[in-house]
Every structure is written in structure tokens, then in C-alpha cells.
Coordinates of C-alpha atoms and ligand atoms in Angstrom, one line a residue:
M1 CA 0.3 0.1 0.0
M2 CA 2.0 3.0 -1.2
L3 CA 2.1 6.3 0.9
R4 CA 0.3 9.1 -1.3
L5 CA 0.6 12.6 -0.1
Y6 CA -0.2 16.0 -1.6
D7 CA 2.7 18.2 -2.8
T8 CA 1.8 22.2 -3.1
Y9 CA 4.9 22.4 -5.3
M10 CA 3.6 20.0 -8.1
R11 CA 0.1 20.6 -7.0
S12 CA -1.1 17.0 -6.6
V13 CA -1.1 14.0 -4.8
R14 CA 1.7 11.9 -5.7
E15 CA 3.7 8.6 -4.7
F16 CA 6.0 9.3 -1.7
E17 CA 9.5 7.8 -2.5
P18 CA 12.2 8.8 0.1
L19 CA 15.6 10.0 -1.5
Q20 CA 17.7 7.6 0.3
P21 CA 15.5 4.9 2.2
P22 CA 14.5 4.1 4.6
A23 CA 15.5 7.4 5.8
A24 CA 13.2 10.1 5.3
G25 CA 14.2 13.8 5.9
M26 CA 11.4 16.1 7.4
Y27 CA 11.8 20.0 8.2
T28 CA 9.0 21.8 9.9
C29 CA 8.9 25.5 10.0
G30 CA 8.6 25.8 14.1
P31 CA 7.2 29.0 16.1
T32 CA 8.5 32.4 16.6
V33 CA 8.9 32.8 20.2
Y34 CA 7.7 36.4 20.8
D35 CA 4.1 35.1 22.6
Y36 CA 2.7 31.8 23.4
A37 CA 1.7 29.3 20.6
H38 CA -2.4 29.3 20.4
I39 CA -4.5 26.4 19.2
G40 CA -4.7 27.3 15.6
N41 CA -0.6 27.2 15.5
L42 CA -0.9 23.7 17.4
R43 CA -3.2 22.3 14.7
T44 CA -0.3 23.1 12.2
Y45 CA 2.0 21.1 14.4
I46 CA -0.4 18.2 15.5
F47 CA -0.7 17.7 11.3
E48 CA 3.1 17.7 11.4
D49 CA 2.8 14.9 14.4
L50 CA 0.7 12.8 12.2
L51 CA 2.8 13.1 9.2
R52 CA 5.6 12.1 11.0
R53 CA 3.8 9.1 12.6
V54 CA 2.5 8.0 9.2
L55 CA 6.1 7.7 7.9
E56 CA 7.2 5.6 10.6
F57 CA 4.1 3.6 10.5
N58 CA 5.1 2.8 6.7
G59 CA 8.6 2.0 8.2
Y60 CA 10.6 4.6 7.1
N61 CA 13.2 6.0 9.6
V62 CA 12.6 9.6 9.9
K63 CA 14.8 12.2 11.3
H64 CA 12.7 15.2 12.0
V65 CA 14.2 18.9 12.3
M66 CA 12.3 22.2 13.9
N67 CA 13.7 25.8 14.2
I68 CA 12.9 28.3 16.4
T69 CA 12.5 31.6 15.2
D70 CA 14.2 33.8 17.5
V71 CA 15.4 36.5 15.7
G72 CA 14.8 38.2 12.2
H73 CA 10.8 37.7 11.8
L74 CA 9.5 41.0 11.6
V75 CA 6.0 42.3 12.3
S76 CA 5.1 42.6 8.7
D77 CA 6.2 39.6 6.5
A78 CA 7.5 41.9 4.1
D79 CA 10.5 43.0 5.7
T80 CA 8.9 46.1 7.6
G81 CA 8.2 47.3 11.1
E82 CA 9.9 45.6 14.0
D83 CA 11.6 43.0 14.8
R84 CA 8.6 40.6 17.0
M85 CA 11.3 39.5 19.4
E86 CA 12.0 43.4 20.3
K87 CA 8.6 44.1 20.2
G88 CA 7.7 41.4 22.7
S89 CA 10.5 42.4 24.9
R90 CA 8.6 45.8 25.1
R91 CA 5.5 44.5 25.7
T92 CA 6.8 42.2 28.8
G93 CA 9.7 44.4 30.0
Q94 CA 12.1 41.3 29.8
S95 CA 15.1 40.9 27.4
A96 CA 14.6 39.3 23.9
W97 CA 16.6 36.5 25.1
E98 CA 14.5 36.1 28.0
I99 CA 11.6 35.6 26.1
A100 CA 12.4 33.7 23.4
E101 CA 13.5 31.2 26.3
L102 CA 10.7 31.3 28.2
Y103 CA 8.3 31.0 25.0
A104 CA 10.6 27.9 23.4
Q105 CA 9.9 26.2 26.7
E106 CA 6.0 26.8 27.1
F107 CA 6.0 25.8 23.2
K108 CA 7.5 22.3 23.9
N109 CA 5.7 21.9 26.9
D110 CA 2.2 22.8 24.7
L111 CA 3.7 19.7 22.3
L112 CA 4.5 17.1 25.4
R113 CA 1.1 17.8 26.4
L114 CA -0.5 16.9 22.9
N115 CA 1.6 13.8 22.3
I116 CA 3.4 15.5 19.8
Q117 CA 6.7 13.7 19.3
E118 CA 9.8 15.8 19.7
P119 CA 12.0 16.7 17.0
H120 CA 15.3 14.7 16.6
I121 CA 17.0 18.2 15.9
W122 CA 16.1 21.8 17.6
C123 CA 17.7 24.3 15.7
R124 CA 17.6 27.8 17.0
A125 CA 18.1 31.0 14.5
T126 CA 20.7 33.0 17.3
D127 CA 22.5 29.6 17.2
H128 CA 23.3 29.3 13.0
I129 CA 24.2 32.9 12.4
R130 CA 27.7 31.8 11.0
E131 CA 25.7 29.5 8.9
Q132 CA 23.4 32.2 7.6
I133 CA 25.9 34.2 7.1
D134 CA 27.8 31.5 4.8
F135 CA 24.3 31.6 2.8
V136 CA 24.1 34.7 2.2
K137 CA 27.8 35.0 0.9
C138 CA 27.1 32.0 -1.4
I139 CA 23.7 33.6 -2.9
E140 CA 25.9 36.7 -3.3
A141 CA 28.6 35.4 -4.8
N142 CA 25.9 33.7 -7.6
G143 CA 24.7 37.1 -8.2
Y144 CA 21.5 37.4 -7.2
T145 CA 21.7 40.2 -4.1
Y146 CA 21.6 43.9 -4.2
R147 CA 22.5 46.2 -1.2
T148 CA 20.0 49.2 -0.2
S149 CA 20.4 51.7 2.9
D150 CA 19.0 49.1 5.3
G151 CA 19.8 45.7 4.4
I152 CA 21.1 43.2 1.6
Y153 CA 18.0 41.7 -0.9
F154 CA 17.4 38.9 -2.7
D155 CA 16.5 40.3 -6.2
T156 CA 13.7 37.9 -7.3
S157 CA 13.8 39.1 -11.0
K158 CA 17.0 36.8 -11.5
L159 CA 14.6 33.6 -10.9
A160 CA 12.9 32.7 -13.9
D161 CA 10.5 30.8 -11.6
Y162 CA 10.3 32.4 -8.6
G163 CA 7.0 32.3 -7.0
H164 CA 6.0 28.9 -8.7
L165 CA 5.3 27.0 -5.2
G166 CA 2.6 29.9 -4.3
C167 CA 1.1 30.1 -7.8
L168 CA 2.1 33.9 -7.6
D169 CA 1.0 36.5 -10.2
I170 CA 4.7 38.0 -10.4
E171 CA 3.7 41.1 -13.2
G172 CA 0.4 41.4 -11.0
L173 CA 2.3 41.9 -8.1
R174 CA 4.5 44.5 -9.9
A175 CA 2.1 46.5 -11.7
G176 CA 0.2 46.8 -8.4
A177 CA 3.0 47.7 -6.4
R178 CA 2.7 50.9 -4.6
V179 CA 5.7 53.1 -3.3
D180 CA 5.9 51.4 0.3
V181 CA 8.2 49.2 -1.8
A182 CA 11.1 51.6 -0.5
E183 CA 14.1 50.6 -2.3
K184 CA 13.2 47.2 -3.0
R185 CA 13.8 46.8 -6.8
S186 CA 10.4 44.2 -6.8
P187 CA 7.7 43.7 -4.3
T188 CA 8.9 40.0 -3.8
D189 CA 12.2 40.8 -3.2
F190 CA 13.1 40.4 0.7
A191 CA 15.7 41.0 2.9
L192 CA 18.5 38.5 3.6
W193 CA 20.7 40.6 5.9
K194 CA 19.1 43.6 7.6
F195 CA 21.4 46.6 9.1
S196 CA 20.8 47.7 13.0
P197 CA 19.0 50.9 12.2
P198 CA 21.6 53.9 12.6
G199 CA 22.3 54.7 16.0
E200 CA 20.4 52.0 17.8
K201 CA 21.7 49.6 19.4
R202 CA 19.7 46.3 19.2
Q203 CA 19.4 43.6 22.0
M204 CA 20.3 41.2 19.1
E205 CA 22.7 42.3 16.5
W206 CA 26.0 40.6 15.0
D207 CA 28.9 41.2 12.7
S208 CA 28.5 40.9 9.3
P209 CA 30.6 41.3 6.0
W210 CA 27.8 44.1 4.9
G211 CA 27.7 45.4 8.5
V212 CA 26.3 45.3 11.8
G213 CA 22.5 43.6 11.6
F214 CA 20.6 40.7 11.8
P215 CA 19.8 37.8 9.5
G216 CA 16.3 38.3 7.6
W217 CA 13.6 35.8 8.6
H218 CA 13.7 33.1 5.7
I219 CA 17.4 32.2 5.5
E220 CA 17.2 30.9 8.7
C221 CA 14.8 27.8 7.6
S222 CA 17.2 27.5 4.4
A223 CA 20.7 27.7 5.8
M224 CA 19.6 24.9 8.8
A225 CA 17.6 22.5 6.8
A226 CA 20.8 22.5 4.6
K227 CA 22.8 21.9 7.3
Y228 CA 21.1 18.9 9.3
L229 CA 19.1 17.5 6.0
G230 CA 21.4 18.6 3.1
P231 CA 20.2 20.8 0.6
Y232 CA 17.7 18.5 -0.7
F233 CA 15.8 16.4 1.5
D234 CA 12.0 14.5 1.5
I235 CA 9.7 17.1 3.0
H236 CA 9.3 20.7 3.8
C237 CA 6.3 21.6 5.9
G238 CA 4.5 24.5 7.8
G239 CA 0.8 26.2 7.5
E240 CA -0.8 27.1 4.4
D241 CA 0.1 31.0 5.1
H242 CA 3.6 30.1 4.4
I243 CA 2.7 29.3 0.5
T244 CA 2.9 32.4 -1.1
V245 CA 6.0 34.2 1.0
H246 CA 8.5 32.4 3.1
H247 CA 8.6 29.1 1.8
P248 CA 8.8 30.8 -2.2
N249 CA 11.8 32.8 -0.5
E250 CA 13.1 29.4 1.1
I251 CA 13.5 27.5 -2.2
A252 CA 14.7 31.2 -3.9
Q253 CA 17.6 31.1 -1.9
T254 CA 18.5 27.5 -1.8
Q255 CA 18.1 27.6 -5.8
A256 CA 20.6 30.7 -6.0
C257 CA 23.0 28.7 -3.5
H258 CA 22.8 24.8 -4.6
G259 CA 20.7 24.7 -7.2
T260 CA 17.9 22.5 -5.5
R261 CA 14.2 23.5 -4.6
L262 CA 15.1 22.2 -1.1
A263 CA 12.7 19.7 -0.6
N264 CA 11.1 17.3 -3.1
F265 CA 7.3 17.2 -1.3
W266 CA 6.1 20.9 0.6
M267 CA 3.3 19.9 2.6
H268 CA 0.8 22.5 4.2
G269 CA -1.5 22.6 6.9
Y270 CA -4.3 24.7 6.8
F271 CA -5.7 27.1 9.2
L272 CA -8.0 26.8 12.2
Q273 CA -10.6 29.1 12.0
I274 CA -12.5 31.3 15.0
D275 CA -16.2 33.1 13.8
R276 CA -15.1 32.0 9.9
G277 CA -12.0 34.3 10.1
R278 CA -8.5 33.2 10.9
M279 CA -7.4 32.7 14.3
G280 CA -4.1 34.5 14.8
K281 CA -1.8 36.5 17.2
S282 CA -2.2 40.2 15.8
E283 CA -6.2 39.2 15.5
G284 CA -6.2 39.3 18.8
N285 CA -9.1 36.2 19.0
F286 CA -6.7 33.3 20.2
L287 CA -7.1 30.5 22.9
R288 CA -4.1 28.7 24.2
L289 CA -4.2 25.2 25.2
Q290 CA -4.0 26.0 28.5
T291 CA -7.3 28.5 28.3
L292 CA -8.3 24.8 27.3
I293 CA -7.3 23.2 30.2
D294 CA -8.1 25.8 32.7
K295 CA -11.6 25.4 31.5
G296 CA -11.3 21.7 32.7
Y297 CA -10.4 20.1 29.2
D298 CA -7.8 17.5 28.9
P299 CA -5.2 18.5 26.2
L300 CA -5.6 15.5 24.1
V301 CA -9.4 16.4 23.7
W302 CA -7.4 19.6 21.4
R303 CA -5.6 16.8 19.1
F304 CA -9.1 14.6 18.9
F305 CA -10.7 17.8 17.8
C306 CA -8.2 18.4 15.1
L307 CA -8.2 14.4 14.2
G308 CA -11.3 15.1 12.7
A309 CA -10.8 17.1 10.1
H310 CA -8.4 16.6 7.3
Y311 CA -5.2 18.9 7.3
R312 CA -6.4 20.2 3.6
T313 CA -9.5 22.0 5.4
K314 CA -10.2 24.7 7.7
L315 CA -11.0 23.9 10.5
N316 CA -13.6 26.0 12.8
F317 CA -13.6 26.3 16.5
N318 CA -16.1 26.5 18.9
W319 CA -17.2 25.2 22.2
E320 CA -19.8 23.0 21.5
A321 CA -17.9 20.8 19.0
L322 CA -15.1 20.6 21.5
D323 CA -17.0 19.2 24.4
G324 CA -18.6 16.6 21.4
A325 CA -14.7 16.2 21.2
A326 CA -14.1 15.4 25.0
T327 CA -17.2 12.9 24.7
G328 CA -15.9 11.2 22.1
L329 CA -12.3 10.9 23.2
N330 CA -13.8 9.4 26.9
R331 CA -15.4 7.0 24.9
L332 CA -12.7 6.0 23.3
R333 CA -10.6 5.7 26.0
T334 CA -13.5 3.7 27.9
V335 CA -14.2 1.0 25.3
T336 CA -10.4 0.5 25.1
Y337 CA -9.8 0.1 28.7
E338 CA -12.8 -2.1 29.4
W339 CA -11.1 -4.7 26.5
G340 CA -8.5 -5.9 28.9
A341 CA -5.1 -7.1 27.9
P342 CA -4.3 -6.9 23.9
G343 CA -3.9 -10.3 22.1
E344 CA -3.5 -10.7 18.3
L345 CA -3.4 -8.1 16.0
N346 CA -6.8 -8.2 12.9
Q347 CA -4.8 -7.6 9.6
E348 CA -7.6 -6.9 7.6
Y349 CA -8.2 -3.7 10.0
I350 CA -4.6 -2.5 10.1
D351 CA -4.5 -3.2 6.3
R352 CA -7.7 -0.8 5.9
F353 CA -6.5 1.5 8.7
T354 CA -3.2 2.0 6.8
E355 CA -4.8 2.7 3.5
H356 CA -6.5 5.2 4.7
I357 CA -3.4 7.2 6.5
N358 CA -1.4 6.4 3.1
D359 CA -4.6 8.4 1.3
D360 CA -3.1 11.6 1.9
L361 CA -3.2 11.2 5.5
N362 CA -7.2 10.6 5.7
I363 CA -7.3 10.7 9.5
P364 CA -10.9 11.2 9.6
R365 CA -11.5 7.9 7.6
A366 CA -9.1 6.2 9.8
L367 CA -11.0 7.4 13.1
A368 CA -13.9 6.4 11.7
L369 CA -12.6 3.0 11.2
A370 CA -11.3 2.9 14.5
W371 CA -15.0 3.3 15.4
E372 CA -16.0 0.9 13.3
L373 CA -13.6 -1.6 15.2
A374 CA -15.0 -0.7 18.6
K375 CA -18.6 -1.7 17.3
S376 CA -17.3 -5.0 15.3
E377 CA -18.0 -8.5 16.8
L378 CA -13.9 -9.1 17.1
P379 CA -13.1 -10.5 20.5
G380 CA -12.0 -7.8 23.1
S381 CA -8.2 -8.6 22.9
V382 CA -8.2 -8.4 19.5
K383 CA -10.0 -5.1 19.3
K384 CA -7.5 -4.2 22.0
A385 CA -4.0 -4.8 20.0
T386 CA -5.6 -3.5 16.9
M387 CA -6.6 -0.2 18.5
L388 CA -3.3 0.3 20.2
A389 CA -1.7 -0.1 16.9
F390 CA -3.8 2.4 15.1
D391 CA -2.8 4.8 18.2
Q392 CA 1.0 4.5 17.3
V393 CA -0.7 7.3 14.6
L394 CA -3.6 9.1 16.3
G395 CA -1.3 9.5 19.4
L396 CA -4.2 9.5 21.9
D397 CA -2.1 7.6 24.4
L398 CA -5.2 4.8 24.7
A399 CA -2.9 2.5 26.1
F400 CA -1.8 4.3 29.1
R401 CA -5.2 6.4 30.1
K402 CA -8.0 5.4 32.1
P403 CA -11.0 7.1 31.1
A404 CA -12.7 9.9 33.1
T405 CA -15.1 8.7 35.6
E406 CA -18.9 9.7 35.1
A407 CA -19.4 11.6 38.0
V408 CA -17.9 12.8 41.1
P409 CA -19.3 11.4 44.3
D410 CA -21.6 13.7 46.4
T411 CA -19.3 13.5 49.6
V412 CA -16.5 14.6 47.6
M413 CA -18.2 17.3 46.0
A414 CA -19.1 18.2 50.1
L415 CA -15.6 18.1 51.2
I416 CA -14.2 20.5 48.3
E417 CA -17.1 23.0 48.8
Q418 CA -16.1 22.7 52.5
R419 CA -12.0 23.2 51.7
E420 CA -12.9 26.3 49.1
Q421 CA -15.0 27.8 52.4
A422 CA -11.9 27.2 54.3
R423 CA -9.5 28.8 51.6
A424 CA -12.1 31.8 51.6
N425 CA -11.5 31.9 55.1
K426 CA -7.5 31.4 54.9
A427 CA -7.5 28.7 57.2
W428 CA -4.9 26.9 55.2
Q429 CA -4.0 24.3 57.5
E430 CA -7.5 23.0 57.2
A431 CA -7.7 23.5 53.6
D432 CA -5.1 21.4 53.1
A433 CA -6.5 18.7 55.5
L434 CA -9.5 18.6 53.3
R435 CA -7.7 18.2 50.3
E436 CA -5.8 15.2 51.5
Q437 CA -9.3 13.8 52.5
V438 CA -10.3 14.2 48.8
R439 CA -7.1 12.3 48.3
A440 CA -7.9 9.7 50.3
A441 CA -11.4 9.3 48.4
G442 CA -9.2 8.6 45.0
Y443 CA -9.4 12.5 43.4
E444 CA -7.3 14.9 43.2
I445 CA -8.3 19.0 43.3
E446 CA -7.1 20.6 40.0
D447 CA -7.7 24.3 41.3
T448 CA -8.5 26.1 37.9
S449 CA -9.9 29.6 36.6
Q450 CA -13.4 28.3 36.8
G451 CA -13.1 27.2 40.2
P452 CA -12.4 23.5 41.8
R453 CA -12.2 20.3 39.9
A454 CA -11.9 17.0 40.8
R455 CA -10.0 14.7 38.7
A456 CA -9.8 10.4 39.5
C457 CA -6.5 9.5 40.4
Ligands
AMP1 P1 4.2 31.6 14.1 O1 4.4 30.8 15.1 O2 3.4 32.9 13.4 O3 5.5 31.3 13.0 O4 3.3 30.2 13.3 C1 4.0 29.2 13.3 C2 3.1 27.8 12.8 O5 1.7 27.8 13.1 C3 3.4 28.2 11.1 O6 3.3 27.2 10.6 C4 1.8 28.8 11.0 O7 1.6 28.8 9.5 C5 0.8 28.5 11.5 N1 -0.1 29.0 11.9 C6 -0.5 30.5 12.0 N2 -1.8 30.9 12.4 C7 -2.4 29.6 12.0 C8 -3.9 29.3 12.7 N3 -4.7 30.0 12.6 N4 -4.1 27.8 12.0 C9 -3.2 27.0 11.8 N5 -2.0 27.1 11.5 C10 -1.7 28.0 11.9
ZN2 ZN1 10.6 28.1 7.9

């Protein structure tokens, strides 16, 4: 059963064949760590995690690299405005280095809670300044750059097929360009190296052959991907917004230096929407994973919610649907738990599952098959083993999770109520003693922003 994937570059679903089997190199554009990730960003990382698990399910030996953007991503993707990190630093009163550390840790924590497998290699833009400078030198030596008063730019007119990935209408863009192109020769040209503003000392800046400054946003991915995976590897992915700017620029840079389009397959996860509009940090309408947890949802409910839609469709968020996902996940956990010890696999189900996941990651169909398995007449031990095999891809922790108990007994609820009273009266010892009583009854109290909740333990 061959694996078929949609490649944005070729605009078609085609067979995936690794360049150097059984190895499969995979690069995913990581977060810009100036703020928390939102659940839309996390949808993209869940899609990439599913992709990696499907590759592994097919027996490939995946090498997964993810970058952390901690410099160079300006407020506008068109190389204008402030650096997001320096802006984040002003917002929080911490240094750009401190917020990079803080939000990178928070991001890793979110991945862990969503059962997203850690990349084999994490790479930070600020740890690879030399590689980026070398890459720009290579592009310059091949004649693709020019200098303006604020930086070194890539001359996109020098590449005949610039923008192929995004189907960009280059002539239209040029004709419609307004004066805010500044000194750029074309609106699609982009910064490779930006100079620190005259008379200003940035928190993050380095020496370079062109002057003190910092790398443009796109060069980090080309330079680090080429360093860890080589200049032509298997799959590069990111969110759909990268189809028109960031990824065409990564390709252009790599063509100019190495003569390759960097990756064989280019894959993109579609956006999470809220109220039918994009969920985004700049739109101010975003929800964090922690917000869902504070409201009492298990973080894997978010993963389960995302499994319900194909990665190449937009997904709309609403609370009713999230509640539906919570019920669904708990039901799946309950049945799996009750089947007891795993026995033999059912090969027919495994084959059908493989067919769905190998059909450009048709996870919704694979999930429907999991329900079909659950309802089948097979022995519990066979269902258990087969479901746990599915879970290698689904990543719902079905082997380890007990289902949530239906209702917390009244006696425990009364103890929790008394503890709230004690806390309100600042009777801390009494409150602690009551927590112990709740524990003894087999429940843990979780204090959330919605008030205390009991969890079976
Ligand atoms: P950023 O931290 O802004 O660089 O974005 C991290 C990743 O999340 C990128 O791959 C984006 O394409 C992706 N992304 C941004 N907004 C959304 C959204 N609303 N839904 C899904 N993915 C998104
Ligand atoms: Zn990137």
C-alpha cells in the first residue's frame, strides 16, 4: 500500500518515495517565540506530527528537524516593521533573550501535552548566525543580491520561476506595487540581512561582511535545513500562510546557492478559524492550550478535535464541537480500557487503516474505522491490540489512560466545597487537610480559573 501525499509544489497527490530509503528527512517551520502558541498554531504541529507518525508507520526512519525563530521575523512578513522579538521584549519588560527562552519552553510543554513527538533536532536561529551569513555569501557570490540603505536583498527577478510554489502572479504584483516597496526593486524581493538602524543598538545583532545587523527571517530555514538534512531532502512543511511568501523565499535562496528546491515535497496544514476568520496572534482572537486546560479539558481533547478534519481543510473552532470531542475521546478511552489485555492484531483492520492514512493522511476516515472496530464483533483482546496499533498514529495515549469517571460522588463534592470555604477564611491548614481527605477518596483537586475540579487519580 503505497503512501501518497499532496505536494503543494507539484499541486498534486503523488507517491512518496524517500530520496535515500529507508531514511526520510523532514523539516517543519517552528514557532516565532515572542508570545505563546495558540491552538491554531498547534493544529499545524499536530498535522506535522501525524505526518511523521504515518511515515514511521510505513517503516521509514524519520529524521525530523524543527527550528525556533528567535530573531529576524518582522511584524510584517514583507520585511518591514519592528522585529517581533524586540516588540515582545517591550511588551513584557523582559529581554529578547529571556522571552525567547520562556516561550520556547512553553511551546515544548504544549507539544508534550499534545503527545507531539519531539523533533530529533531543535535548532535556533540565533545559534546559527555563521551558517546564515555563509548562505547569504553563497547567494551573493552567484549574483542574486543587491544592497539598499537598510540591508542586503534577494533579487527575485533573477529567478525565472520565482513564486512557482505559491502560484504567484508576479507581473500583477509588480504592476500593483505601491511606493512602500521603498528601495526594493520588486515587491517580491526580500531581506537576507538587515542592518541595525543607524544610531540604535538592538538587543540581538551581529557583525557580518555587510555591516552590523541581523539575518532576514527566511534565510534561517534554508540554512539550518540544508545543514541538518542536506540541500535536497524529502519533506518540508508549515502552515498554509507559508505558501505565498516564506516558502517561495526559502526555495529561491536554495536555488540561488545550491541549485535545488530544498525539498522534494512541500506540505501545508490549513488554518484553524474562529467565527469563520483566521485565528491569529495579530487578530487578538486566539486561545491557548492552557485556556482549554483551565476550563477543564484534557489537552488531548484538542488533538482529538483536530483529528476529525483533514489537514487540507479549514477547521472552525467552537465550544460545542470541543465538548463533542471531549465526549468522543472519553468514549474511545472507556471502550479501549474495558477490553483488558491486548491479544492478536486483526490484519484486515490494519490494512484498511493503512489504506486511509496512506491516502494523503485521511485521518478522519482512519478515526471512523477505529469506531467501526470498536463496534465490531471481534474479541476484546483483538480489538485492544488493533486499536493500540492505530494509536501509534492517532497518538491519543489509549494504552495508558483510564477513562474519566462519569460523576464525582456527592461526598467528595461536599469536601471540595468545605475546602473552598476554608480557603476563603484563610484557614490554610484546614484546607490542606480537606485536600488530603479528597485524595484519600481517590480524587485530586485541580484549581482552575473556573474554580476547583475533581479528577480521579
Ligand atoms: P508562527 O509562530 O507565527 O511563526 O506560526 C507557527 C506556525 O503556525 C506556522 O507554521 C504557521 O503557518 C501556523 N499558523 C499560524 N496561524 C495558524 C492558524 N490559525 N491555524 C493553523 N496554523 C496556523
Ligand atoms: Zn521556515
